[in-house]
PDB file of C-alpha atoms in Angstrom:
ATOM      1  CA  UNK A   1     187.111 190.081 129.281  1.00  0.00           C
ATOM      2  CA  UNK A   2     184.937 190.683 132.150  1.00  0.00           C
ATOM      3  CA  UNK A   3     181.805 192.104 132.385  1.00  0.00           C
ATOM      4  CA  UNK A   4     181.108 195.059 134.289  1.00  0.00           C
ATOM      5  CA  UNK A   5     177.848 196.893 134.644  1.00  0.00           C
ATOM      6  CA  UNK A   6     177.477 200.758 134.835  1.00  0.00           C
ATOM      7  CA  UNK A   7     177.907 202.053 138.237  1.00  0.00           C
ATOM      8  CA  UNK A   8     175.050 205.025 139.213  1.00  0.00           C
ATOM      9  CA  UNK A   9     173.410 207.251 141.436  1.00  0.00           C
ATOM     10  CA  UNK A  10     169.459 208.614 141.529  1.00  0.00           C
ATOM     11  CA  UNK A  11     168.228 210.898 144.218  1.00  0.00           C
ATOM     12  CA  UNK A  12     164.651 210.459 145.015  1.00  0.00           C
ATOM     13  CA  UNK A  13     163.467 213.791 146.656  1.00  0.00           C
ATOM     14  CA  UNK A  14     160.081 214.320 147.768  1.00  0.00           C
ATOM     15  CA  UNK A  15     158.720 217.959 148.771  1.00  0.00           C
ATOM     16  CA  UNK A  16     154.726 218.444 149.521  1.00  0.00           C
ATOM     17  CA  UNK A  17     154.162 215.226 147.812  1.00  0.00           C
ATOM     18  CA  UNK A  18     155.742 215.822 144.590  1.00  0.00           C
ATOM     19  CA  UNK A  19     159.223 214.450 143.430  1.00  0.00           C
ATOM     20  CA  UNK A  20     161.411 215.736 141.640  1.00  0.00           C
ATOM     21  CA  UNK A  21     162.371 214.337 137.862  1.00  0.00           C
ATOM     22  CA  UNK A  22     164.499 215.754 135.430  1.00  0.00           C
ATOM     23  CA  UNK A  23     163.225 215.861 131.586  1.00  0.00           C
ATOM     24  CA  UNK A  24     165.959 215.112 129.125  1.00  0.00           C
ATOM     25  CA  UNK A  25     166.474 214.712 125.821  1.00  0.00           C
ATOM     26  CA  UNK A  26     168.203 210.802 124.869  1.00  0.00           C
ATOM     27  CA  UNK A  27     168.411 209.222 122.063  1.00  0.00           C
ATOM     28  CA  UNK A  28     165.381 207.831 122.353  1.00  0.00           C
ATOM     29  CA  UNK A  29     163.302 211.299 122.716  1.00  0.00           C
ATOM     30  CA  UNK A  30     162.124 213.067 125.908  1.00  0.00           C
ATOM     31  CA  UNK A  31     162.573 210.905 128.858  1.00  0.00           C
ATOM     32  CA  UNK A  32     161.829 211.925 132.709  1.00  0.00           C
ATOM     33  CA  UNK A  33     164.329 210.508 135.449  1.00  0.00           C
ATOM     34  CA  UNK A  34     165.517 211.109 138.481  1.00  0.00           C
ATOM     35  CA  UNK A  35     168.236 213.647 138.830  1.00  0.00           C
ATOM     36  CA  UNK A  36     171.098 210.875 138.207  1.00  0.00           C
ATOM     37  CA  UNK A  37     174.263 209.969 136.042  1.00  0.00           C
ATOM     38  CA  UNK A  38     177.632 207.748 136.732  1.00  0.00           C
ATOM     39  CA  UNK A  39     179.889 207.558 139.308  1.00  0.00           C
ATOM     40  CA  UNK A  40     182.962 209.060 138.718  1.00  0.00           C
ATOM     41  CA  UNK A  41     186.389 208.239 139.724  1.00  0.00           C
ATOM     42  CA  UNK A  42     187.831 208.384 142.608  1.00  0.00           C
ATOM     43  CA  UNK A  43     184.214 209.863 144.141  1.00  0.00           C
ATOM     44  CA  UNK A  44     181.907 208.415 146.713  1.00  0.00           C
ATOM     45  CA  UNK A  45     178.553 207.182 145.570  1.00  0.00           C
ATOM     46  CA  UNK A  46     176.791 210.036 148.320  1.00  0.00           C
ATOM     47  CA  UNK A  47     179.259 212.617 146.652  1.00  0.00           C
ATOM     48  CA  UNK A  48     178.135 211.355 143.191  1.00  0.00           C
ATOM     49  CA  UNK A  49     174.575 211.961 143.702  1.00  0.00           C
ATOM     50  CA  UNK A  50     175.042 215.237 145.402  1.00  0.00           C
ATOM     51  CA  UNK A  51     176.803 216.471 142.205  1.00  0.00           C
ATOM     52  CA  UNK A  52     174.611 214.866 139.903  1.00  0.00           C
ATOM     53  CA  UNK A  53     171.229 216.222 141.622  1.00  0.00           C
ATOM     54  CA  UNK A  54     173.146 219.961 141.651  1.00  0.00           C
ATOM     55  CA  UNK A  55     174.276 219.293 137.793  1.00  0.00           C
ATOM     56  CA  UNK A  56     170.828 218.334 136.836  1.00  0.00           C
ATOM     57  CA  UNK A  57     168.734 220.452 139.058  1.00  0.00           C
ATOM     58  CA  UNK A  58     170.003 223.691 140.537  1.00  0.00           C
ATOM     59  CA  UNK A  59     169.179 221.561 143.788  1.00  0.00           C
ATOM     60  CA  UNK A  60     171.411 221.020 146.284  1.00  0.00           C
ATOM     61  CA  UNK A  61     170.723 217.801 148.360  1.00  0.00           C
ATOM     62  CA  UNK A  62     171.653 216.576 151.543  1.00  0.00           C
ATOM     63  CA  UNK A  63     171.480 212.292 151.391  1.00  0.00           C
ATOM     64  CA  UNK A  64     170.130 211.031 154.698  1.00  0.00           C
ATOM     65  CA  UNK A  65     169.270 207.170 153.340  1.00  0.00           C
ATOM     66  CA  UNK A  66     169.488 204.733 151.139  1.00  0.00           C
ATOM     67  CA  UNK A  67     166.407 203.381 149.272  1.00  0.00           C
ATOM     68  CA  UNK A  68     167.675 200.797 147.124  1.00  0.00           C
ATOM     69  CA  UNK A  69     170.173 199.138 144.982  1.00  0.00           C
ATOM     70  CA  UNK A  70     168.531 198.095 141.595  1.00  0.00           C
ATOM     71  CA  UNK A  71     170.329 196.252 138.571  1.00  0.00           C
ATOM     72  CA  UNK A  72     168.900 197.157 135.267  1.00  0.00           C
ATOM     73  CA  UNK A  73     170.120 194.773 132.065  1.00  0.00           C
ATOM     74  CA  UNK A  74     168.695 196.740 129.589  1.00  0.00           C
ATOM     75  CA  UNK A  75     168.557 194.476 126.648  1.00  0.00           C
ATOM     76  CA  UNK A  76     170.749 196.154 124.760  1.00  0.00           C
ATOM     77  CA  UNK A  77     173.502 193.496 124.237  1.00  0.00           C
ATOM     78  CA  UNK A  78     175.211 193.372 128.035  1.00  0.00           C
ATOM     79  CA  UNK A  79     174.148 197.149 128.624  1.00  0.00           C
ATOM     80  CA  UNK A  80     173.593 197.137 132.256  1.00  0.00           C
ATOM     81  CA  UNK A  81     173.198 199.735 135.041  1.00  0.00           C
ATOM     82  CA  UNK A  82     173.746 199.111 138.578  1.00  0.00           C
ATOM     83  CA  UNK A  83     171.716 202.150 140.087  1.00  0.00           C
ATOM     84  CA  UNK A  84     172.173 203.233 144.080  1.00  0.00           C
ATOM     85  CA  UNK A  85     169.026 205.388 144.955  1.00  0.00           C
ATOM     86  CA  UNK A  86     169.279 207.990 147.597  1.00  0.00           C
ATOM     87  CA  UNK A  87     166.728 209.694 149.662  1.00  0.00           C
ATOM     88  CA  UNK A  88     167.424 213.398 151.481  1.00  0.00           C
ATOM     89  CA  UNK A  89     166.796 216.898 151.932  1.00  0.00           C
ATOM     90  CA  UNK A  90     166.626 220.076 149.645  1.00  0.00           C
ATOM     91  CA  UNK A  91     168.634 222.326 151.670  1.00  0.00           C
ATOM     92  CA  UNK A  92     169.665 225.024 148.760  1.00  0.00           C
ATOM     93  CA  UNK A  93     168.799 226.079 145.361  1.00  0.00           C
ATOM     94  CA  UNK A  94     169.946 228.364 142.847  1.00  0.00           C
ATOM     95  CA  UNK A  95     167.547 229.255 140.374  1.00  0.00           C
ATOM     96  CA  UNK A  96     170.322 231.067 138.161  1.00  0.00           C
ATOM     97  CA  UNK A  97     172.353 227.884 137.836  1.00  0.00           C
ATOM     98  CA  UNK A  98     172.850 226.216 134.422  1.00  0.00           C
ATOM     99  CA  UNK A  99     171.752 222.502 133.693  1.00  0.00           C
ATOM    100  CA  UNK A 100     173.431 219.734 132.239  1.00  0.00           C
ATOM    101  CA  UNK A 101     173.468 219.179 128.274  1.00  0.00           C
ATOM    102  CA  UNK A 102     170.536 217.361 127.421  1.00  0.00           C
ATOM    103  CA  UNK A 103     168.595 218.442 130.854  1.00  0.00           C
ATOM    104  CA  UNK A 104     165.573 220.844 129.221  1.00  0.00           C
ATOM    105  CA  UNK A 105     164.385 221.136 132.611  1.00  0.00           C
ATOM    106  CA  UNK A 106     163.982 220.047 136.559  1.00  0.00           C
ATOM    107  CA  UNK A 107     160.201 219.468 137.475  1.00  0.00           C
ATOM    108  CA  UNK A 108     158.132 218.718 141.219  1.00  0.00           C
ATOM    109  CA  UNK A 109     155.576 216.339 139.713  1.00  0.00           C
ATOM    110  CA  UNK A 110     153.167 214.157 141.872  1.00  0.00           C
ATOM    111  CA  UNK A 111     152.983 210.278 141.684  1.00  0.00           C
ATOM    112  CA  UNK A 112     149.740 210.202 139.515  1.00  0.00           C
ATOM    113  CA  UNK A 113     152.063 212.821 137.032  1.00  0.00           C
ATOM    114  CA  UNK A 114     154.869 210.664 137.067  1.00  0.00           C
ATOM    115  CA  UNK A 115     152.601 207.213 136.438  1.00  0.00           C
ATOM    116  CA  UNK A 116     150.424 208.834 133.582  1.00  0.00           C
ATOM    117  CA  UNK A 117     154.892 209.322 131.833  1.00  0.00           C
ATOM    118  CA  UNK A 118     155.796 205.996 132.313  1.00  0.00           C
ATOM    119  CA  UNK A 119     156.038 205.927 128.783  1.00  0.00           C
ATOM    120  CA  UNK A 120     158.897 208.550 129.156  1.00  0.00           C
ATOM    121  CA  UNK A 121     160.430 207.150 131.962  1.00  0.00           C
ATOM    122  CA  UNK A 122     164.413 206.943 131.640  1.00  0.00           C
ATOM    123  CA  UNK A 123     163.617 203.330 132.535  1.00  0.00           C
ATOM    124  CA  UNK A 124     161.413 201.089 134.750  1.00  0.00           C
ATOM    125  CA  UNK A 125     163.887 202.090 137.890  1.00  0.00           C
ATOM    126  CA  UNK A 126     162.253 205.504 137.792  1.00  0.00           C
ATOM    127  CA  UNK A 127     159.108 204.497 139.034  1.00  0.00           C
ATOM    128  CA  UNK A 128     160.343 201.314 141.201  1.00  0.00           C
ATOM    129  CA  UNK A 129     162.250 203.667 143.383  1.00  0.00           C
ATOM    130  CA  UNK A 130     159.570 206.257 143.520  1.00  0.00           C
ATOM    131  CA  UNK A 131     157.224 203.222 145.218  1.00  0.00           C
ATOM    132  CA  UNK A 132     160.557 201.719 147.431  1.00  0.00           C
ATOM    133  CA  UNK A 133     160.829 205.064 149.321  1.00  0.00           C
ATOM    134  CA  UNK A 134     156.783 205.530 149.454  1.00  0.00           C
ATOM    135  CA  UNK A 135     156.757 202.428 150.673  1.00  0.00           C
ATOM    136  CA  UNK A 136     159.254 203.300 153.458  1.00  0.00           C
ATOM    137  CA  UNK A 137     162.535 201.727 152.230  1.00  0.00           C
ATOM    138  CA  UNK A 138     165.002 203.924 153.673  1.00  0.00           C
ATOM    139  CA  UNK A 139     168.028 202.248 154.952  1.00  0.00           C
ATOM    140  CA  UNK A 140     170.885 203.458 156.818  1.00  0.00           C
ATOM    141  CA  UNK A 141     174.108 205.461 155.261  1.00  0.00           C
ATOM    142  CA  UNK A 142     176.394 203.578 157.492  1.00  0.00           C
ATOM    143  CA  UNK A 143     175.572 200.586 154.761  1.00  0.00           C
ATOM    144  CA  UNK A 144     178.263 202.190 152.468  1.00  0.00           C
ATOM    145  CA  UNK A 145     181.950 202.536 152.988  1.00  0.00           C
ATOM    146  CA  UNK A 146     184.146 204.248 150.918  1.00  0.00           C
ATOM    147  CA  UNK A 147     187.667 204.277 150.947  1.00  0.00           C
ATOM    148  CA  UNK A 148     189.560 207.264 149.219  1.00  0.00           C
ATOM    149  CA  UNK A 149     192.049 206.678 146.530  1.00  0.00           C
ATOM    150  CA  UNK A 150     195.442 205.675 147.534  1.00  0.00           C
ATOM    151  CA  UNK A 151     197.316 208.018 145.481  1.00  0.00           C
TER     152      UNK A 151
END
């Protein structure tokens, strides 16, 4: 058999110098993330975190970069994620929209709030790609190529 890791998508959105994290409940208790989740098939990894940020958020986001790629073995047997982080825009919300299961809610916290969680961080990527983008990573869409299904 070979091994595979879990294909995802995170959107790391900054407004007014807060970002925006999702609390949800896991197995584990009350985490904070990233709006993100798994690629699905047959979508593109910018359509993937589009939907996810929506599903999670109410948010609608418009990707402009890329700030990372980060693989995550979680030490759970060979449990590992494989995590594409996006930077963009807010361009829509709607307030009346229903979260994901599991999502209790969408918050705009600053760094210093997201550090003093890092107990209840999802996992360590949460606050790695919070410091990539503040410390400029952004890197260019064009990276990416996706080719649609063939039938």
């Amino acid at each position: 058999m070979i091994w595979k890791p879990n294909v995802t998508v995170a959107s790391v959105l900054e407004r007014d110098g807060r970002f925006l994290l999702v609390e949800e409940e896991t197995e584990y208790g009350i985490r904070f993330n990233q709006p993100a989740g798994h690629l699905d098939w047959g979508e593109s990894l910018l359509e993937a975190a589009v939907r996810e940020t929506l599903e999670e958020t109410a948010y609608t986001m418009r990707p402009d970069s890329l700030v990372g790629i980060y693989l995550y073995p979680t030490g759970a047997g060979d449990l590992a994620y494989l995590r594409f982080a996006f930077a963009g825009e807010i361009v829509d919300h709607d307030p009346a929209r229903r979260l994901d299961d599991g999502i209790l809610a969408a918050h705009w916290l600053t760094v210093d709030e997201i550090r003093a969680r890092q107990a209840q961080h999802r996992s360590p990527m949460v606050l790695r790609c919070i410091d990539d983008w503040l410390a400029g990573r952004r890197y260019p869409l064009q990276l990416l190529n996706h080719f649609p299904c063939a039938g």
